[in-house]
PDB file of C-alpha atoms in Angstrom:
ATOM      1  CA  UNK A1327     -14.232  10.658   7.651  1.00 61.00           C
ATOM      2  CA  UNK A1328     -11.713   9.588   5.138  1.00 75.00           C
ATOM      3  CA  UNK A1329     -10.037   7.174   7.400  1.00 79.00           C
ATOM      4  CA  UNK A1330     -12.925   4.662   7.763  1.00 83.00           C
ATOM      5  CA  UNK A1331     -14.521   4.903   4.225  1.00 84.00           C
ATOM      6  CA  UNK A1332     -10.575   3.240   3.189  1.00 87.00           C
ATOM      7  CA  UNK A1333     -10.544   0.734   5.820  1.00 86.00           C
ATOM      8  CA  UNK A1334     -12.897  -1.062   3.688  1.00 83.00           C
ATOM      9  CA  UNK A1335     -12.237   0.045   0.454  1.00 83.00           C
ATOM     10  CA  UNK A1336      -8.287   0.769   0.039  1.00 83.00           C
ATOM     11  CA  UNK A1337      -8.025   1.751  -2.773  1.00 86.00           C
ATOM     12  CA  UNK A1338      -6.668   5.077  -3.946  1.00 90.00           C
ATOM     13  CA  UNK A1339      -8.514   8.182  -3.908  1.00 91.00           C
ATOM     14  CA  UNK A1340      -8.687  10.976  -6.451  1.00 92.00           C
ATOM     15  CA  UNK A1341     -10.297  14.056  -5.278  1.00 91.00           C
ATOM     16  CA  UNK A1342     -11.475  14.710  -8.763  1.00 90.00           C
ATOM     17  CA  UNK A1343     -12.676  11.260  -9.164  1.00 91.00           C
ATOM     18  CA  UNK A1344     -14.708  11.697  -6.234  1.00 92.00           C
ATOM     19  CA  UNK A1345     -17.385  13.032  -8.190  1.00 92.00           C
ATOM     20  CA  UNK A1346     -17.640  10.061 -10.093  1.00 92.00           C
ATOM     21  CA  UNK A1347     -17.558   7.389  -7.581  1.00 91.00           C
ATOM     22  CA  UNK A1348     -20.832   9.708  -6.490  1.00 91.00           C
ATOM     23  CA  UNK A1349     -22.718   8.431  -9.375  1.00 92.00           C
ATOM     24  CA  UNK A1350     -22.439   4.638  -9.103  1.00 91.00           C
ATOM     25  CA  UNK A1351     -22.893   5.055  -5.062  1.00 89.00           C
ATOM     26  CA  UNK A1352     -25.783   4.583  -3.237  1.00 90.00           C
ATOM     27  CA  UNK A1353     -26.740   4.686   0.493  1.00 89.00           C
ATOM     28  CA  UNK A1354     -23.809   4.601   3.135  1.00 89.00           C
ATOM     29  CA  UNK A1355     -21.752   4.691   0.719  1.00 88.00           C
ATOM     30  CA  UNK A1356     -22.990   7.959  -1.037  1.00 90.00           C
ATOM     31  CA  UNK A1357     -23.501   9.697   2.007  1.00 90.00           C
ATOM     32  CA  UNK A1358     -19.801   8.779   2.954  1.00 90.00           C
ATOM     33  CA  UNK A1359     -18.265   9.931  -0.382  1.00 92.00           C
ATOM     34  CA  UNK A1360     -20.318  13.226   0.139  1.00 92.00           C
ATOM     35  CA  UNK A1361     -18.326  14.023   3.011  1.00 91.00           C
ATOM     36  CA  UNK A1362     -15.208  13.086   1.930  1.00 91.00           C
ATOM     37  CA  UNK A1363     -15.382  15.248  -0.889  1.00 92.00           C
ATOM     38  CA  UNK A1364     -15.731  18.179   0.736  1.00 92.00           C
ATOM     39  CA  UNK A1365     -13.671  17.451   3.375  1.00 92.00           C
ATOM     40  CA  UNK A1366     -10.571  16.529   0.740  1.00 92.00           C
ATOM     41  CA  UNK A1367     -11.675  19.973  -0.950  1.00 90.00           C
ATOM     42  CA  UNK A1368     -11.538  22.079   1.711  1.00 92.00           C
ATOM     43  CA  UNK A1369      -7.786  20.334   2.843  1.00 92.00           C
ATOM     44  CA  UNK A1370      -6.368  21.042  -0.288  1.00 91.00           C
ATOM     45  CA  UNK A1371      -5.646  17.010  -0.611  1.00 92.00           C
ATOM     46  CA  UNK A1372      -5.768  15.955  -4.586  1.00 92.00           C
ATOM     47  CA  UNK A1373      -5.137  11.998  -3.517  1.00 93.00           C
ATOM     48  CA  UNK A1374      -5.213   9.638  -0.851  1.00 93.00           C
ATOM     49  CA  UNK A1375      -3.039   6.402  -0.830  1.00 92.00           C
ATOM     50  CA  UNK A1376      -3.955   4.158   2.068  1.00 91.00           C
ATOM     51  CA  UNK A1377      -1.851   2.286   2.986  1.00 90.00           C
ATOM     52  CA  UNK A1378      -2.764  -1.656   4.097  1.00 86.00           C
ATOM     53  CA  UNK A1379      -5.134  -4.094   2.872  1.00 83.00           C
ATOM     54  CA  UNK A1380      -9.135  -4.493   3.488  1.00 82.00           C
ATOM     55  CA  UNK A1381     -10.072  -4.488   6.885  1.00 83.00           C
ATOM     56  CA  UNK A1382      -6.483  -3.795   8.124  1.00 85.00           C
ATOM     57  CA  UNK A1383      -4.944   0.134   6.936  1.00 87.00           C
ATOM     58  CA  UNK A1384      -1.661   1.080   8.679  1.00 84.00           C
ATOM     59  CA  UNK A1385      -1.982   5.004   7.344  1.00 87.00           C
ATOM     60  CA  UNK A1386      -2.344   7.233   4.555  1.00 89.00           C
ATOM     61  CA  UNK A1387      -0.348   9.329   2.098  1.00 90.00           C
ATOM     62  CA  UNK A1388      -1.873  12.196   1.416  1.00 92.00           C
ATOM     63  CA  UNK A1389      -0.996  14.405  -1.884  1.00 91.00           C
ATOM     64  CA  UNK A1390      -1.542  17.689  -2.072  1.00 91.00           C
ATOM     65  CA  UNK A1391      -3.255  19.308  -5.219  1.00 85.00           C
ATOM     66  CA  UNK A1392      -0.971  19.821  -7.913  1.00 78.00           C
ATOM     67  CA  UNK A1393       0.005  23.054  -9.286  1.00 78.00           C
ATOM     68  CA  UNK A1394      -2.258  25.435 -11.122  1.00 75.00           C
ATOM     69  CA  UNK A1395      -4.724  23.075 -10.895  1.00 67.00           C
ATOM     70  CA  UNK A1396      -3.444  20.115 -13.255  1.00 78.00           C
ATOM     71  CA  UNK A1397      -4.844  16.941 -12.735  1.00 82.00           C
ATOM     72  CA  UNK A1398      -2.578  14.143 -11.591  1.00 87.00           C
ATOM     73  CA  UNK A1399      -1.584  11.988 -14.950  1.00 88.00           C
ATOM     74  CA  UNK A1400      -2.112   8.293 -16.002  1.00 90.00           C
ATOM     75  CA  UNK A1401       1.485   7.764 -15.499  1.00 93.00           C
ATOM     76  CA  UNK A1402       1.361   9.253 -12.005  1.00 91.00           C
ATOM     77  CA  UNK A1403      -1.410   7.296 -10.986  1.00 91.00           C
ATOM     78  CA  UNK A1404      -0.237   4.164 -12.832  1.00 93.00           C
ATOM     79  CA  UNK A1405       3.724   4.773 -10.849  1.00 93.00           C
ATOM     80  CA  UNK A1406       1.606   5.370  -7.423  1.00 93.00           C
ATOM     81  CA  UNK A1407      -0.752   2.196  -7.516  1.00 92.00           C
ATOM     82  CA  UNK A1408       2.823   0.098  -8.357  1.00 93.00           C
ATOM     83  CA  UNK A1409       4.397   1.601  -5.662  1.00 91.00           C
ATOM     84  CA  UNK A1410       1.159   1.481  -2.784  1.00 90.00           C
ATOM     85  CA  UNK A1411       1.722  -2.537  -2.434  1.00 91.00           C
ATOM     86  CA  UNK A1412       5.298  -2.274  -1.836  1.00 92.00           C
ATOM     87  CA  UNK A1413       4.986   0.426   0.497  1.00 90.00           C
ATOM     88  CA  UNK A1414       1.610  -1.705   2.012  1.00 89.00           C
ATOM     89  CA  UNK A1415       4.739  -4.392   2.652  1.00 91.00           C
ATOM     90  CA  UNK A1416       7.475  -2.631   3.898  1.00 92.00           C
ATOM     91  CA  UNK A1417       5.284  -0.989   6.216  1.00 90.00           C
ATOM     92  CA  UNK A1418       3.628  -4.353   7.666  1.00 88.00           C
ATOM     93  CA  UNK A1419       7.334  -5.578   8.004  1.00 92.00           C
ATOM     94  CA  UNK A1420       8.704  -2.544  10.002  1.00 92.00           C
ATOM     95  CA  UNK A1421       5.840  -2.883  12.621  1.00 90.00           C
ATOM     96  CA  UNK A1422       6.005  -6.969  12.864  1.00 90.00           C
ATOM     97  CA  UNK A1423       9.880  -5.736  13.432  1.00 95.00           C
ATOM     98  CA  UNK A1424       8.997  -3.308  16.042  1.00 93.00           C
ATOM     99  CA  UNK A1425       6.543  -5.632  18.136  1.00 92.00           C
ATOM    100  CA  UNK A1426       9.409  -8.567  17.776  1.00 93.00           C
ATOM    101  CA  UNK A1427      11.532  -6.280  19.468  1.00 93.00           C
ATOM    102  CA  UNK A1428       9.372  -5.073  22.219  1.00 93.00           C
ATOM    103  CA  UNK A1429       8.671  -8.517  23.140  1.00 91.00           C
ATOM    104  CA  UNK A1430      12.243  -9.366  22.961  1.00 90.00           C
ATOM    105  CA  UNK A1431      13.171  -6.823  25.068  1.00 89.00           C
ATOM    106  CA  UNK A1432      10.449  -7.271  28.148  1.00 83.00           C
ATOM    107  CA  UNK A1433      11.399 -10.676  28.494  1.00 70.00           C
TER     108      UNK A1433
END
């Protein structure tokens, strides 16, 4: 459920931001977010980093909740959202690698 509600929208996802996000949706969307929720709940899962751009994910990180129930700071967030684009790159690059290679090597 997670997986194609990001595809479009890849941004990262809070669990306890969910809730929010709620408000301002409508339609699709809402319906979408209402299953996510619960289904990020029940996994234990306190944020989701996907890990791509629009239209185009390669994965996801997946944090667990934090201990005793803390929320995950501005400063984690902030180091997280700096980091997603460089993963999003060095990602892309491994797997333009990889198919190189394969082609290289069934020629």
């Amino acid at each position: 459920i997670t997986y194609p509600y990001l595809v479009h929208r890849p941004s990262i996802l809070i669990t306890e931001e969910v809730p929010y996000r709620l408000e301002e949706a409508v339609g699709d969307e809402r319906e979408q977010l209402v299953k996510i929720q619960n289904e990020l709940q029940q996994a234990g899962i306190g944020m989701v980093v996907p890990i791509g751009e629009p239209g185009e994910l390669f994965g996801l990180f997946v944090f667990g909740q934090k201990e005793k129930s803390e929320a995950f700071t501005e400063d984690n967030i902030r180091y997280i959202k700096e980091l997603q684009p460089q993963l999003t790159s060095a990602i892309a690059n491994a797997l333009m690698y990889k198919m190189a290679m394969e082609r290289i090597s069934k020629k």
